[in-house]
Structure formats: structure tokens, C-alpha cells
């Protein structure tokens, strides 16, 4: 070991010696050479070094090699020059006062210190700020902290990594994950997801970004951080920052992986022989069409090992005044259910031009994303479990086993293999985004920024049910096509002023924003009775409708929505100790009522860097300690179009009038006008403490928040004597979310050859509905999640919205066990048990879907060139309504559909075993080993590197849940429902590489 250390020191001395003793010829070609080292003396690759003339401000840029060496060959003689060194993860440093003379050479050597979290820059919206200057609740995640695996959406990268951020997803490659930050803040479906800002473009589609192109993601949690985005930020803001144009010599990088995915868990269903035996023991026999002697495992018939691949190629570089970058990404994700898949191709290009001694910078970015989603019929999910295992997939003549006369069970009784082969569903999305940025340095400290972007989304949906499809019996082939275009245009213009006056530092922002969304520009049509199934939907002209054929034109309509905003922000600090920030944004939207189209969204926050006080001078173990607090208001306008508050007329179902010898469908109001409709508003109080101890080997934060949402929008029944229509969409309700979040990151061991970093995050949130009525509109409760149960009638819903309860409160029968005959009993309100207590009047609140704790634990080990990481995440304290298992625990229907294996112990005479009750309300708590990765990095010459790795996802799970997987969708109005529509989770094995030139 000692010999090796001395040898490395000798090599470095020889390198510096060679720089100093270079020949005059070499000196003229490369007047400046040097080496960048870390504190331990190791060369740092990829460091950006800018050589700047201190008087003319002309500059040139280069980067260090894989061993930390760098050189400049095009510097003019004279000076003085300063050399600025910067690299992610290290403190920037500068060497100044160097004069260059002809025939002489300068040798530079510098050691960069690792940057603490407090000194790292964070994107905060319309600018950047150092961590120690931030007064809001902001979490920044870098690429080495992202989740690894078969990732189809960038949201999955953050799963389990950010305290308070709840992300759930299924195994379906075509589904997007559901994302909720700090609990639900709306009753409305699709209105709870955070607002995305991609490279400064507000509202840009997250599908435009390849995960490999992301360099950081910031999650803005509280209103003091999000209020700058006003009416769209009530659910939080996620800032996505991608690779931009490079500097210095060209760099090429390539990453790829191949993955194999299998189903991770299932529900044990009765086999064909087990079902026959159960029926025979109870005096029942299957009819001939339902039993051909087979033992078919339908789940095996419809699933497969999914093979996925991902390739990402990135190239960037630049010169003194211009830089460029480009990337290509190809992703192919084959689903574990046959015929389901997602294929995506993303191309990006960007360039930057610097003019007038860097006083003017112009950026142009182009992105195009093409995605093809191959979907499956929703009826597959139920039938792959419940279709009778006593019949084969096909008959002797090759046709599928089907029983057209039966539709037992929700969604129908269909051969699941036939569903996959006889029905084709395909969606194609073409997204492009072009955005340009201009930054002009007007005066010292005063910059003007302008951004223009146009995003176009083309959605093409295609469906074909062939002549054998049970979904379109008698149609002799049915095709449906739709094509819709959505366009978003954005202009942002703002001034930044940054000035220091002695111990006083001031940053001012003032801006204007204009946005227009034109959606639904397209059409839909259909055809049936095709001569051949071979062309699918590709030639609707070959359809041959009859006199009764009705073309499905869909319900597409064009709407145009505009949003205009004025915003400002002031950030002040005194000696870096006392921090103050205030923001205000005024938004106007055409979506809301004529009386409430404008809204004001203010915030104020403060911070105190306690570690910089004189009385902390002798406290050596504290490196940074900051107390911060803030209050602000933000809004939620997600899910509204241009006609939300307008009076709308449409066809009146069941209402006709006689005209010219024909009965015609009447036209009447289908939506009331509400001139007072406005944004849902969320006010958040947040208090936090950030700390770094023991030379920042231990750092973290604690946040406590109280988030109150008012003016919640919901439909209310109204009298038709006062309104044209019997339902009015109005602002009435209120909801609170109170919680605490804790993050901790530490490096217990770090030597030259070995290091261990571990990070944990914990979050607790309590959600409560505080109001659903006001002086004008009254309601005692709303019933939701009407999933139904076979034979169970009269239920208005299995979840309830009521004051004092959390969103997602279950409202069910209470199971009381079996009577002497083996039949299910239920309690009434008085606590009496009977088989007759099945009416809706006996329903009660029986649980909640809201979790008490979310947690994630990440560990990274490095030994020489080896690295190993494992990540554990989980949820505690929530409940899931396993309506899927309820439907499969139906012994009375065992001669019509298959039943769960555990139902074989039920009495076949129990006609209420499948009734939805708290019997099927299960714990949703789980602990999952989400990922484990082992990698090895090969040392190569210069800045080149090659890393090979093997990774496993969803390796095991600890849970009491009896369903397929406890990671159930928590978004929307009805969280925590498992109801025969769940694509199974996958377990994957991944092999990949990262190559940098």
C-alpha cells in the first residue's frame, strides 16, 4: 500500500514537472496546462475550467480529462487572466492574476473541496439559489439518487426518494404513475398531480423527457416555494432539468440496458380438478359447455416474460461563444400480459450562442417524442382469474371456447386469450416542443429573460374488434379511429436584479406570462361489417354498414383556454444570516366564472442561518443549521377547460319532440352557468429545520406543515326552478392536510477505497375533510366508489365524503361471521348479527385508505471500482378494499365462474360471501426491496469510462395483503380500491452499461 501511494505521488510530480519543463514550441501551442485534484489528491474528471480575461471579459472553456488534466491552446498573450474551476459536487474556486507572455508556459494545480448540501445550487422557479439561501421546503434529487429499473415515466425516478411524495404505479407499461404530494387536496379526478416545469417551460408534458437526459429534479413542496406558479401550484411543483448544450471539447455518452420482467405475485385460484371436486361434494355439476375435462391456468395463458430495452445516446460540446447538445433515446417495454407494450423514441437538440462578451445568450431547444401504446381490453383483468379452468383455450376446430349467452360478473364472461387475440387497441402520441430562451445582461446585476415555447400533441387512437370478438357480437368486424391535436403556446418575460450593498444582498424578480391552450382539435369515426379483418382500422372505406348502423363520432370538441399572469419576487439576506423572501402572482384564466377570473397568490418566508452567528463559533460539530418558516397561498386549476363555468346545451336522453313526421331527440341544458366559479385555493404554513453535522457527514431536515384547501369544487344538486339543469358545479368544500417530514443522509464510513452512504426519509400526513356545505349549497355526505358486488344491490357507494373524515374513507357492511348454515352475517346499526342485514342503511365507516407513514431507505456502498446499492421503501397504516378478492369469493357462482382457492372452504349455499364488507378491508402496509444494483467501473485513458451493472427490481415484499399487490392507486376521488382492474406488478432483472467518451 505504501509503495502504491508513493508511486502515485511520483506520477503526479512527473506530470507537473513535464508541464513546467515543456519545450518552447509546446509552450506556444499550449501556454496553460494544469491538473485538478480532490482533497485526497485524486484527479477529478469533467471539471469545467473557464479562462477569462479580467479586463476584456473574453473567455474560453475547457474540461478536465479522466485523470484531471487540462490545457488551453488558444489564449492570447497579455492579461491578467483568471481561471474559474467548477464541477457538480465540488465548491467552485478561482485562480487570478496570471499574465501570459510569448514563449512562456503556466502550470496550474488546484484542489477542489467537496461542496456541502448548503452550497449546492437548486432550481426554484425563474432562477437558481444556493441551498443555504432557500427559505421554502425544497427537495433536490440528483441522477445518482434516482430509482433504477425499467422506467417508462420520469415520475418513477422519485418513487420513495422524497419525503411526503406518494407515487404508485402498476406493472402496465402504458400507464403513468399516480403522484400525490402531502396528501390529496381536491375531490376531483385527475386534479391532484403536481405541476411540472421542464427546463423552465411551465406545463410541458413529462412524456417529452427521457429519464437518462435528466440531470436533476426539484420538488417544491410548500406555498412559499410554489406560489410563484400561482393558480397551478396547489399540488406542489416538480422542476425537471435536463442536459443542455455542453462546453469545451465534444463529449459522447451512451447508456443501455436490457431487462427481463415476470409477474411478481398473483391470487391463488382453484384449479379445474379442485373446482370439479368442490362442486361434486356439494351436489353440483358443470354443464357440458363449461367442462371439457381441462385444467387451464388462465393467468399463464395470457402472461409472458416481458423483454425490455433502453438505449440513450448523448453528444454535446462547444467553443468560446457557442455550444450544442443532442440526444436520442429509444425505449421498448414489452408488457407481461401478451399484446401489451409501449415503444417510445425521443430526439432532442439544443444550442446556445453567446454574444457581446457573454452579455447576450440565446438558447434554442427542440424535442420530439413518438410513443406507441399497445393496450388490452379491460375485461382481461377479471377474466384471467375468473374464467372457468375446466375448459380449454380452444376447441378441437381451433376456435376459442366461448359462451355468448353468459355475461355473469362485471364486464362480462369472456375467454381472456380470445380477448387478446380478437381485439386490438393502439394509441399513438406524437409530441414536439420547441422553445427558445434569451438572456440579456442589461446592466451590472440586471438581466432580462424571455422564453417562448410551442408544444404540440397529436393523439391517434385506434381500435379494432374482429368478426370473432365477443365485445362486438354480430358486427362482423368493428373499427374506430380518432385523431385529436392539442397545442400549448407560452410566453414568459421577466427581469432579474441581483445586487449586493455591503452586508446586504438583494435579488428581485418581476415578470409577465401568457399562455394559450387549444385542445380537442380533431374528430372520431367508426365503421363495421368488413369484408376482411386483415387491414384492421387502416381502411374504414371497406366497411359496409346497414340501414341501422350508427357512426360513433365521439364527443371531441375544440376549446381554447388562456392564462395571463403577472408575478414578482424579492429575496433579501443580511450577512447570509437572516433571509427573507416574498412572492406574489396574479393570474387570470378564461376557464372560470366571469366574476372570478382573476386570483391573487402571495407568499412570505424567512430563514435564519444559525451556524453563522458568533455564539456558534465554538460549536465545531455543527457545520450548518438553518431555521426557516413560510406561509403562502397557491391555486389549483388542473382539470378545467374553457367551458367549465359556461351554460352548455346537449342531447336530452329520453326526451323527444315530434317534427316533420319524425320523433327527434330534444336539445336542452346539460351544464349550468356559474359566474362565481373560481380556483381551489391552498394555504400552507411550513416550518423547517435544516442541519449538517460533523463536517457534513450527517445532514438532513425536518418539516412540519399545515395545508388548508378551500373553495373545493364539487357537483351539487339544485332545483330546476332556479337553474336550467339539476346539477351545479360550485366552490363549497374545505380540506386540511397536516404532517411532518424527516430526511437524514449520512456517510458512516469513507476511506480511499471504501465508502458507505445511507439516506432515509419518513413522512406522516393526516387528511381531513372539514366542510362540504356553505350557506348556498348543503350536503351531508357524498357516496363514491360504487364498485358493486355480485348479487348486492342498493349500495350508493363503498366510500364516503363526509365532514370530519379523510378522503378515501370506506363505507361498507360490517361482517359478523357465519351462521349455523355457513351463511355470511352482517351487523346492523344496533350491533345485531343477521344474514338479512345487507341494506344500505346498515353501512358504516369502516376504515381509511390514507397511509399513516411513507418511508424510503437508500444505501450505497463503493469499494474501489465496485459499487452496490439497495433501496427499500414502504407504506404503513393504510387500508385497501380488496373488492377483487370479494368477487372471487363467490361460492354460489362456482358453476359459472372460477373462485379463489381459499373460497373452497366456504359453503356453496352462502349467497352473500362475496358481498363487499369490512371482511375484505385489508391492511395495505408493505415493505419492499425495490431495487438492488451491483456495478463495476473500468478505468480507461483520459475522460473515458465504462460501467457495467446488474440490477433487480421488486425483489421481495413483506405484506399481509391477499391481493396481487398492495401498491394500489392513491390518486383521485376513490383511493385504495382494488377492483378487478389491476395490471400485475412485475419483478425484473436488468443488465446495462454506461459508456462515456
PDB file of N, CA, C and O in Angstrom, residues 783 785 787-800 809-817 824-829 832-847 879 881 886 910-922:
ATOM      1  N   UNK A 783     -71.501   9.850  -1.707  1.00  0.00           N
ATOM      2  CA  UNK A 783     -71.077   8.453  -1.786  1.00  0.00           C
ATOM      3  C   UNK A 783     -70.329   8.225  -3.093  1.00  0.00           C
ATOM      4  O   UNK A 783     -70.760   8.665  -4.162  1.00  0.00           O
ATOM      5  N   UNK A 785     -67.142   5.464  -5.180  1.00  0.00           N
ATOM      6  CA  UNK A 785     -66.602   4.097  -5.322  1.00  0.00           C
ATOM      7  C   UNK A 785     -67.700   3.058  -5.357  1.00  0.00           C
ATOM      8  O   UNK A 785     -67.680   2.081  -4.600  1.00  0.00           O
ATOM      9  N   UNK A 787     -68.419   0.265  -6.606  1.00  0.00           N
ATOM     10  CA  UNK A 787     -67.840  -0.858  -7.340  1.00  0.00           C
ATOM     11  C   UNK A 787     -68.799  -2.030  -7.460  1.00  0.00           C
ATOM     12  O   UNK A 787     -68.631  -2.890  -8.311  1.00  0.00           O
ATOM     13  N   UNK A 788     -69.809  -2.103  -6.592  1.00  0.00           N
ATOM     14  CA  UNK A 788     -70.799  -3.172  -6.675  1.00  0.00           C
ATOM     15  C   UNK A 788     -70.265  -4.511  -6.228  1.00  0.00           C
ATOM     16  O   UNK A 788     -69.073  -4.705  -6.025  1.00  0.00           O
ATOM     17  N   UNK A 789     -71.161  -5.422  -6.061  1.00  0.00           N
ATOM     18  CA  UNK A 789     -70.828  -6.794  -5.714  1.00  0.00           C
ATOM     19  C   UNK A 789     -71.896  -7.697  -6.293  1.00  0.00           C
ATOM     20  O   UNK A 789     -73.082  -7.328  -6.322  1.00  0.00           O
ATOM     21  N   UNK A 790     -71.523  -8.863  -6.778  1.00  0.00           N
ATOM     22  CA  UNK A 790     -72.492  -9.738  -7.427  1.00  0.00           C
ATOM     23  C   UNK A 790     -73.630 -10.100  -6.478  1.00  0.00           C
ATOM     24  O   UNK A 790     -73.390 -10.640  -5.388  1.00  0.00           O
ATOM     25  N   UNK A 791     -74.820  -9.753  -6.889  1.00  0.00           N
ATOM     26  CA  UNK A 791     -75.994 -10.030  -6.064  1.00  0.00           C
ATOM     27  C   UNK A 791     -76.264  -8.965  -5.026  1.00  0.00           C
ATOM     28  O   UNK A 791     -77.296  -9.017  -4.344  1.00  0.00           O
ATOM     29  N   UNK A 792     -75.370  -8.003  -4.883  1.00  0.00           N
ATOM     30  CA  UNK A 792     -75.521  -6.952  -3.875  1.00  0.00           C
ATOM     31  C   UNK A 792     -76.107  -5.713  -4.541  1.00  0.00           C
ATOM     32  O   UNK A 792     -75.530  -5.166  -5.477  1.00  0.00           O
ATOM     33  N   UNK A 793     -77.255  -5.272  -4.070  1.00  0.00           N
ATOM     34  CA  UNK A 793     -77.930  -4.144  -4.693  1.00  0.00           C
ATOM     35  C   UNK A 793     -78.262  -3.087  -3.651  1.00  0.00           C
ATOM     36  O   UNK A 793     -78.249  -3.348  -2.446  1.00  0.00           O
ATOM     37  N   UNK A 794     -78.560  -1.893  -4.128  1.00  0.00           N
ATOM     38  CA  UNK A 794     -78.986  -0.816  -3.242  1.00  0.00           C
ATOM     39  C   UNK A 794     -77.866   0.016  -2.668  1.00  0.00           C
ATOM     40  O   UNK A 794     -78.129   1.022  -2.000  1.00  0.00           O
ATOM     41  N   UNK A 795     -76.621  -0.370  -2.893  1.00  0.00           N
ATOM     42  CA  UNK A 795     -75.496   0.393  -2.348  1.00  0.00           C
ATOM     43  C   UNK A 795     -75.221   1.601  -3.230  1.00  0.00           C
ATOM     44  O   UNK A 795     -75.070   1.480  -4.446  1.00  0.00           O
ATOM     45  N   UNK A 796     -75.128   2.780  -2.618  1.00  0.00           N
ATOM     46  CA  UNK A 796     -74.843   4.008  -3.353  1.00  0.00           C
ATOM     47  C   UNK A 796     -73.349   4.230  -3.535  1.00  0.00           C
ATOM     48  O   UNK A 796     -72.929   5.051  -4.358  1.00  0.00           O
ATOM     49  N   UNK A 797     -72.528   3.522  -2.755  1.00  0.00           N
ATOM     50  CA  UNK A 797     -71.085   3.651  -2.861  1.00  0.00           C
ATOM     51  C   UNK A 797     -70.417   2.976  -1.684  1.00  0.00           C
ATOM     52  O   UNK A 797     -71.054   2.721  -0.649  1.00  0.00           O
ATOM     53  N   UNK A 798     -69.122   2.680  -1.835  1.00  0.00           N
ATOM     54  CA  UNK A 798     -68.377   1.994  -0.785  1.00  0.00           C
ATOM     55  C   UNK A 798     -67.308   2.894  -0.158  1.00  0.00           C
ATOM     56  O   UNK A 798     -66.498   2.423   0.626  1.00  0.00           O
ATOM     57  N   UNK A 799     -67.314   4.169  -0.536  1.00  0.00           N
ATOM     58  CA  UNK A 799     -66.552   5.195   0.149  1.00  0.00           C
ATOM     59  C   UNK A 799     -67.461   6.401   0.344  1.00  0.00           C
ATOM     60  O   UNK A 799     -68.441   6.577  -0.394  1.00  0.00           O
ATOM     61  N   UNK A 800     -67.126   7.216   1.351  1.00  0.00           N
ATOM     62  CA  UNK A 800     -67.981   8.338   1.704  1.00  0.00           C
ATOM     63  C   UNK A 800     -67.147   9.598   1.887  1.00  0.00           C
ATOM     64  O   UNK A 800     -66.027   9.548   2.411  1.00  0.00           O
ATOM     65  N   UNK A 809     -62.415   7.398   2.782  1.00  0.00           N
ATOM     66  CA  UNK A 809     -62.978   6.654   3.922  1.00  0.00           C
ATOM     67  C   UNK A 809     -63.923   5.574   3.404  1.00  0.00           C
ATOM     68  O   UNK A 809     -64.828   5.858   2.601  1.00  0.00           O
ATOM     69  N   UNK A 810     -63.708   4.354   3.852  1.00  0.00           N
ATOM     70  CA  UNK A 810     -64.522   3.235   3.382  1.00  0.00           C
ATOM     71  C   UNK A 810     -65.860   3.202   4.114  1.00  0.00           C
ATOM     72  O   UNK A 810     -65.937   3.450   5.326  1.00  0.00           O
ATOM     73  N   UNK A 811     -66.903   2.873   3.363  1.00  0.00           N
ATOM     74  CA  UNK A 811     -68.268   2.845   3.887  1.00  0.00           C
ATOM     75  C   UNK A 811     -68.890   1.530   3.435  1.00  0.00           C
ATOM     76  O   UNK A 811     -69.310   1.384   2.281  1.00  0.00           O
ATOM     77  N   UNK A 812     -68.906   0.555   4.328  1.00  0.00           N
ATOM     78  CA  UNK A 812     -69.298  -0.796   3.946  1.00  0.00           C
ATOM     79  C   UNK A 812     -70.159  -1.449   5.021  1.00  0.00           C
ATOM     80  O   UNK A 812     -70.367  -0.900   6.099  1.00  0.00           O
ATOM     81  N   UNK A 813     -70.627  -2.645   4.695  1.00  0.00           N
ATOM     82  CA  UNK A 813     -71.232  -3.516   5.703  1.00  0.00           C
ATOM     83  C   UNK A 813     -70.160  -3.975   6.682  1.00  0.00           C
ATOM     84  O   UNK A 813     -68.972  -3.995   6.354  1.00  0.00           O
ATOM     85  N   UNK A 814     -70.591  -4.377   7.878  1.00  0.00           N
ATOM     86  CA  UNK A 814     -69.671  -4.938   8.866  1.00  0.00           C
ATOM     87  C   UNK A 814     -69.928  -6.439   8.970  1.00  0.00           C
ATOM     88  O   UNK A 814     -71.023  -6.870   9.324  1.00  0.00           O
ATOM     89  N   UNK A 815     -68.899  -7.201   8.652  1.00  0.00           N
ATOM     90  CA  UNK A 815     -69.017  -8.656   8.611  1.00  0.00           C
ATOM     91  C   UNK A 815     -69.116  -9.225  10.023  1.00  0.00           C
ATOM     92  O   UNK A 815     -68.353  -8.840  10.914  1.00  0.00           O
ATOM     93  N   UNK A 816     -70.053 -10.152  10.213  1.00  0.00           N
ATOM     94  CA  UNK A 816     -70.297 -10.734  11.543  1.00  0.00           C
ATOM     95  C   UNK A 816     -70.062 -12.236  11.571  1.00  0.00           C
ATOM     96  O   UNK A 816     -70.525 -12.916  12.496  1.00  0.00           O
ATOM     97  N   UNK A 817     -69.339 -12.775  10.579  1.00  0.00           N
ATOM     98  CA  UNK A 817     -69.063 -14.206  10.574  1.00  0.00           C
ATOM     99  C   UNK A 817     -70.160 -15.008   9.900  1.00  0.00           C
ATOM    100  O   UNK A 817     -70.963 -14.474   9.119  1.00  0.00           O
ATOM    101  N   UNK A 824     -73.077 -15.981   5.397  1.00  0.00           N
ATOM    102  CA  UNK A 824     -72.474 -14.755   5.917  1.00  0.00           C
ATOM    103  C   UNK A 824     -73.515 -13.890   6.615  1.00  0.00           C
ATOM    104  O   UNK A 824     -74.633 -13.691   6.112  1.00  0.00           O
ATOM    105  N   UNK A 825     -73.102 -13.356   7.777  1.00  0.00           N
ATOM    106  CA  UNK A 825     -73.952 -12.439   8.530  1.00  0.00           C
ATOM    107  C   UNK A 825     -73.270 -11.076   8.611  1.00  0.00           C
ATOM    108  O   UNK A 825     -72.054 -10.967   8.491  1.00  0.00           O
ATOM    109  N   UNK A 826     -74.090 -10.047   8.857  1.00  0.00           N
ATOM    110  CA  UNK A 826     -73.592  -8.682   8.946  1.00  0.00           C
ATOM    111  C   UNK A 826     -74.300  -7.975  10.099  1.00  0.00           C
ATOM    112  O   UNK A 826     -75.425  -8.320  10.476  1.00  0.00           O
ATOM    113  N   UNK A 827     -73.618  -6.984  10.655  1.00  0.00           N
ATOM    114  CA  UNK A 827     -74.193  -6.235  11.777  1.00  0.00           C
ATOM    115  C   UNK A 827     -75.104  -5.119  11.268  1.00  0.00           C
ATOM    116  O   UNK A 827     -74.847  -4.501  10.231  1.00  0.00           O
ATOM    117  N   UNK A 828     -76.143  -4.856  12.040  1.00  0.00           N
ATOM    118  CA  UNK A 828     -76.923  -3.657  11.788  1.00  0.00           C
ATOM    119  C   UNK A 828     -76.383  -2.533  12.666  1.00  0.00           C
ATOM    120  O   UNK A 828     -75.398  -2.697  13.378  1.00  0.00           O
ATOM    121  N   UNK A 829     -77.046  -1.386  12.651  1.00  0.00           N
ATOM    122  CA  UNK A 829     -76.575  -0.235  13.412  1.00  0.00           C
ATOM    123  C   UNK A 829     -76.539  -0.508  14.919  1.00  0.00           C
ATOM    124  O   UNK A 829     -75.722   0.038  15.648  1.00  0.00           O
ATOM    125  N   UNK A 832     -76.645  -5.965  16.020  1.00  0.00           N
ATOM    126  CA  UNK A 832     -77.232  -7.296  15.891  1.00  0.00           C
ATOM    127  C   UNK A 832     -76.762  -7.949  14.599  1.00  0.00           C
ATOM    128  O   UNK A 832     -76.688  -7.301  13.550  1.00  0.00           O
ATOM    129  N   UNK A 833     -76.448  -9.263  14.672  1.00  0.00           N
ATOM    130  CA  UNK A 833     -75.939 -10.001  13.517  1.00  0.00           C
ATOM    131  C   UNK A 833     -77.048 -10.778  12.844  1.00  0.00           C
ATOM    132  O   UNK A 833     -77.856 -11.434  13.516  1.00  0.00           O
ATOM    133  N   UNK A 834     -77.096 -10.708  11.511  1.00  0.00           N
ATOM    134  CA  UNK A 834     -78.106 -11.440  10.756  1.00  0.00           C
ATOM    135  C   UNK A 834     -77.681 -11.510   9.301  1.00  0.00           C
ATOM    136  O   UNK A 834     -76.976 -10.638   8.793  1.00  0.00           O
ATOM    137  N   UNK A 835     -78.135 -12.551   8.610  1.00  0.00           N
ATOM    138  CA  UNK A 835     -77.886 -12.661   7.169  1.00  0.00           C
ATOM    139  C   UNK A 835     -78.708 -11.645   6.382  1.00  0.00           C
ATOM    140  O   UNK A 835     -78.422 -11.391   5.217  1.00  0.00           O
ATOM    141  N   UNK A 836     -79.702 -11.056   7.030  1.00  0.00           N
ATOM    142  CA  UNK A 836     -80.591 -10.111   6.336  1.00  0.00           C
ATOM    143  C   UNK A 836     -80.106  -8.672   6.404  1.00  0.00           C
ATOM    144  O   UNK A 836     -80.679  -7.794   5.742  1.00  0.00           O
ATOM    145  N   UNK A 837     -79.070  -8.417   7.179  1.00  0.00           N
ATOM    146  CA  UNK A 837     -78.616  -7.030   7.378  1.00  0.00           C
ATOM    147  C   UNK A 837     -77.703  -6.576   6.238  1.00  0.00           C
ATOM    148  O   UNK A 837     -76.535  -6.240   6.431  1.00  0.00           O
ATOM    149  N   UNK A 838     -78.240  -6.562   5.020  1.00  0.00           N
ATOM    150  CA  UNK A 838     -77.418  -6.217   3.855  1.00  0.00           C
ATOM    151  C   UNK A 838     -77.823  -4.911   3.199  1.00  0.00           C
ATOM    152  O   UNK A 838     -77.213  -4.512   2.210  1.00  0.00           O
ATOM    153  N   UNK A 839     -78.820  -4.224   3.731  1.00  0.00           N
ATOM    154  CA  UNK A 839     -79.267  -2.982   3.139  1.00  0.00           C
ATOM    155  C   UNK A 839     -78.284  -1.851   3.368  1.00  0.00           C
ATOM    156  O   UNK A 839     -77.454  -1.879   4.281  1.00  0.00           O
ATOM    157  N   UNK A 840     -78.412  -0.811   2.530  1.00  0.00           N
ATOM    158  CA  UNK A 840     -77.501   0.320   2.603  1.00  0.00           C
ATOM    159  C   UNK A 840     -77.619   1.055   3.934  1.00  0.00           C
ATOM    160  O   UNK A 840     -76.678   1.714   4.371  1.00  0.00           O
ATOM    161  N   UNK A 841     -78.768   0.914   4.595  1.00  0.00           N
ATOM    162  CA  UNK A 841     -78.941   1.580   5.884  1.00  0.00           C
ATOM    163  C   UNK A 841     -78.047   0.986   6.966  1.00  0.00           C
ATOM    164  O   UNK A 841     -77.852   1.592   8.026  1.00  0.00           O
ATOM    165  N   UNK A 842     -77.439  -0.178   6.695  1.00  0.00           N
ATOM    166  CA  UNK A 842     -76.543  -0.816   7.666  1.00  0.00           C
ATOM    167  C   UNK A 842     -75.070  -0.519   7.395  1.00  0.00           C
ATOM    168  O   UNK A 842     -74.204  -0.992   8.118  1.00  0.00           O
ATOM    169  N   UNK A 843     -74.787   0.264   6.368  1.00  0.00           N
ATOM    170  CA  UNK A 843     -73.401   0.609   6.061  1.00  0.00           C
ATOM    171  C   UNK A 843     -72.863   1.585   7.109  1.00  0.00           C
ATOM    172  O   UNK A 843     -73.587   2.438   7.623  1.00  0.00           O
ATOM    173  N   UNK A 844     -71.557   1.457   7.408  1.00  0.00           N
ATOM    174  CA  UNK A 844     -70.898   2.361   8.341  1.00  0.00           C
ATOM    175  C   UNK A 844     -69.464   2.620   7.871  1.00  0.00           C
ATOM    176  O   UNK A 844     -68.924   1.890   7.030  1.00  0.00           O
ATOM    177  N   UNK A 845     -68.866   3.644   8.450  1.00  0.00           N
ATOM    178  CA  UNK A 845     -67.462   3.944   8.164  1.00  0.00           C
ATOM    179  C   UNK A 845     -66.606   2.848   8.796  1.00  0.00           C
ATOM    180  O   UNK A 845     -66.675   2.618  10.008  1.00  0.00           O
ATOM    181  N   UNK A 846     -65.792   2.192   7.965  1.00  0.00           N
ATOM    182  CA  UNK A 846     -65.041   1.026   8.453  1.00  0.00           C
ATOM    183  C   UNK A 846     -63.527   1.157   8.302  1.00  0.00           C
ATOM    184  O   UNK A 846     -62.791   0.257   8.729  1.00  0.00           O
ATOM    185  N   UNK A 847     -63.027   2.218   7.709  1.00  0.00           N
ATOM    186  CA  UNK A 847     -61.573   2.348   7.578  1.00  0.00           C
ATOM    187  C   UNK A 847     -61.207   3.495   6.656  1.00  0.00           C
ATOM    188  O   UNK A 847     -62.069   4.231   6.169  1.00  0.00           O
ATOM    189  N   UNK A 879     -55.436   1.184   4.507  1.00  0.00           N
ATOM    190  CA  UNK A 879     -56.272   0.015   4.235  1.00  0.00           C
ATOM    191  C   UNK A 879     -56.653  -0.010   2.765  1.00  0.00           C
ATOM    192  O   UNK A 879     -56.721   1.024   2.100  1.00  0.00           O
ATOM    193  N   UNK A 881     -59.537  -1.804   0.040  1.00  0.00           N
ATOM    194  CA  UNK A 881     -60.744  -2.590  -0.162  1.00  0.00           C
ATOM    195  C   UNK A 881     -60.469  -3.585  -1.276  1.00  0.00           C
ATOM    196  O   UNK A 881     -60.374  -3.213  -2.447  1.00  0.00           O
ATOM    197  N   UNK A 886     -63.198 -10.194  -3.115  1.00  0.00           N
ATOM    198  CA  UNK A 886     -64.612 -10.367  -2.795  1.00  0.00           C
ATOM    199  C   UNK A 886     -65.341 -11.000  -3.972  1.00  0.00           C
ATOM    200  O   UNK A 886     -66.129 -11.944  -3.802  1.00  0.00           O
ATOM    201  N   UNK A 910     -73.771 -20.156   0.571  1.00  0.00           N
ATOM    202  CA  UNK A 910     -73.603 -18.793   1.069  1.00  0.00           C
ATOM    203  C   UNK A 910     -73.695 -17.819  -0.111  1.00  0.00           C
ATOM    204  O   UNK A 910     -72.740 -17.618  -0.850  1.00  0.00           O
ATOM    205  N   UNK A 911     -74.867 -17.223  -0.263  1.00  0.00           N
ATOM    206  CA  UNK A 911     -75.100 -16.340  -1.395  1.00  0.00           C
ATOM    207  C   UNK A 911     -74.657 -14.906  -1.127  1.00  0.00           C
ATOM    208  O   UNK A 911     -74.857 -14.012  -1.958  1.00  0.00           O
ATOM    209  N   UNK A 912     -74.044 -14.676   0.052  1.00  0.00           N
ATOM    210  CA  UNK A 912     -73.600 -13.323   0.388  1.00  0.00           C
ATOM    211  C   UNK A 912     -72.118 -13.265   0.757  1.00  0.00           C
ATOM    212  O   UNK A 912     -71.630 -12.245   1.244  1.00  0.00           O
ATOM    213  N   UNK A 913     -71.381 -14.351   0.533  1.00  0.00           N
ATOM    214  CA  UNK A 913     -69.952 -14.372   0.877  1.00  0.00           C
ATOM    215  C   UNK A 913     -69.185 -13.315   0.091  1.00  0.00           C
ATOM    216  O   UNK A 913     -68.186 -12.771   0.572  1.00  0.00           O
ATOM    217  N   UNK A 914     -69.655 -12.989  -1.117  1.00  0.00           N
ATOM    218  CA  UNK A 914     -68.962 -12.028  -1.974  1.00  0.00           C
ATOM    219  C   UNK A 914     -69.412 -10.596  -1.744  1.00  0.00           C
ATOM    220  O   UNK A 914     -68.882  -9.676  -2.390  1.00  0.00           O
ATOM    221  N   UNK A 915     -70.357 -10.365  -0.831  1.00  0.00           N
ATOM    222  CA  UNK A 915     -70.817  -9.001  -0.583  1.00  0.00           C
ATOM    223  C   UNK A 915     -69.665  -8.159  -0.034  1.00  0.00           C
ATOM    224  O   UNK A 915     -68.926  -8.591   0.845  1.00  0.00           O
ATOM    225  N   UNK A 916     -69.537  -6.942  -0.558  1.00  0.00           N
ATOM    226  CA  UNK A 916     -68.461  -6.055  -0.125  1.00  0.00           C
ATOM    227  C   UNK A 916     -68.729  -5.605   1.309  1.00  0.00           C
ATOM    228  O   UNK A 916     -69.752  -4.984   1.605  1.00  0.00           O
ATOM    229  N   UNK A 917     -67.799  -5.950   2.200  1.00  0.00           N
ATOM    230  CA  UNK A 917     -67.916  -5.590   3.613  1.00  0.00           C
ATOM    231  C   UNK A 917     -66.517  -5.406   4.168  1.00  0.00           C
ATOM    232  O   UNK A 917     -65.520  -5.556   3.450  1.00  0.00           O
ATOM    233  N   UNK A 918     -66.421  -5.094   5.463  1.00  0.00           N
ATOM    234  CA  UNK A 918     -65.086  -4.926   6.046  1.00  0.00           C
ATOM    235  C   UNK A 918     -64.338  -6.251   6.144  1.00  0.00           C
ATOM    236  O   UNK A 918     -63.169  -6.266   6.532  1.00  0.00           O
ATOM    237  N   UNK A 919     -64.985  -7.347   5.776  1.00  0.00           N
ATOM    238  CA  UNK A 919     -64.265  -8.626   5.664  1.00  0.00           C
ATOM    239  C   UNK A 919     -63.161  -8.503   4.618  1.00  0.00           C
ATOM    240  O   UNK A 919     -62.107  -9.147   4.747  1.00  0.00           O
ATOM    241  N   UNK A 920     -63.380  -7.692   3.606  1.00  0.00           N
ATOM    242  CA  UNK A 920     -62.416  -7.526   2.516  1.00  0.00           C
ATOM    243  C   UNK A 920     -61.646  -6.215   2.622  1.00  0.00           C
ATOM    244  O   UNK A 920     -61.024  -5.773   1.659  1.00  0.00           O
ATOM    245  N   UNK A 921     -61.706  -5.621   3.796  1.00  0.00           N
ATOM    246  CA  UNK A 921     -60.908  -4.440   4.073  1.00  0.00           C
ATOM    247  C   UNK A 921     -59.607  -4.909   4.722  1.00  0.00           C
ATOM    248  O   UNK A 921     -59.603  -5.408   5.847  1.00  0.00           O
ATOM    249  N   UNK A 922     -58.501  -4.776   4.001  1.00  0.00           N
ATOM    250  CA  UNK A 922     -57.237  -5.371   4.430  1.00  0.00           C
ATOM    251  C   UNK A 922     -56.168  -4.288   4.651  1.00  0.00           C
ATOM    252  O   UNK A 922     -56.250  -3.188   4.113  1.00  0.00           O
TER     253      UNK A 922
END
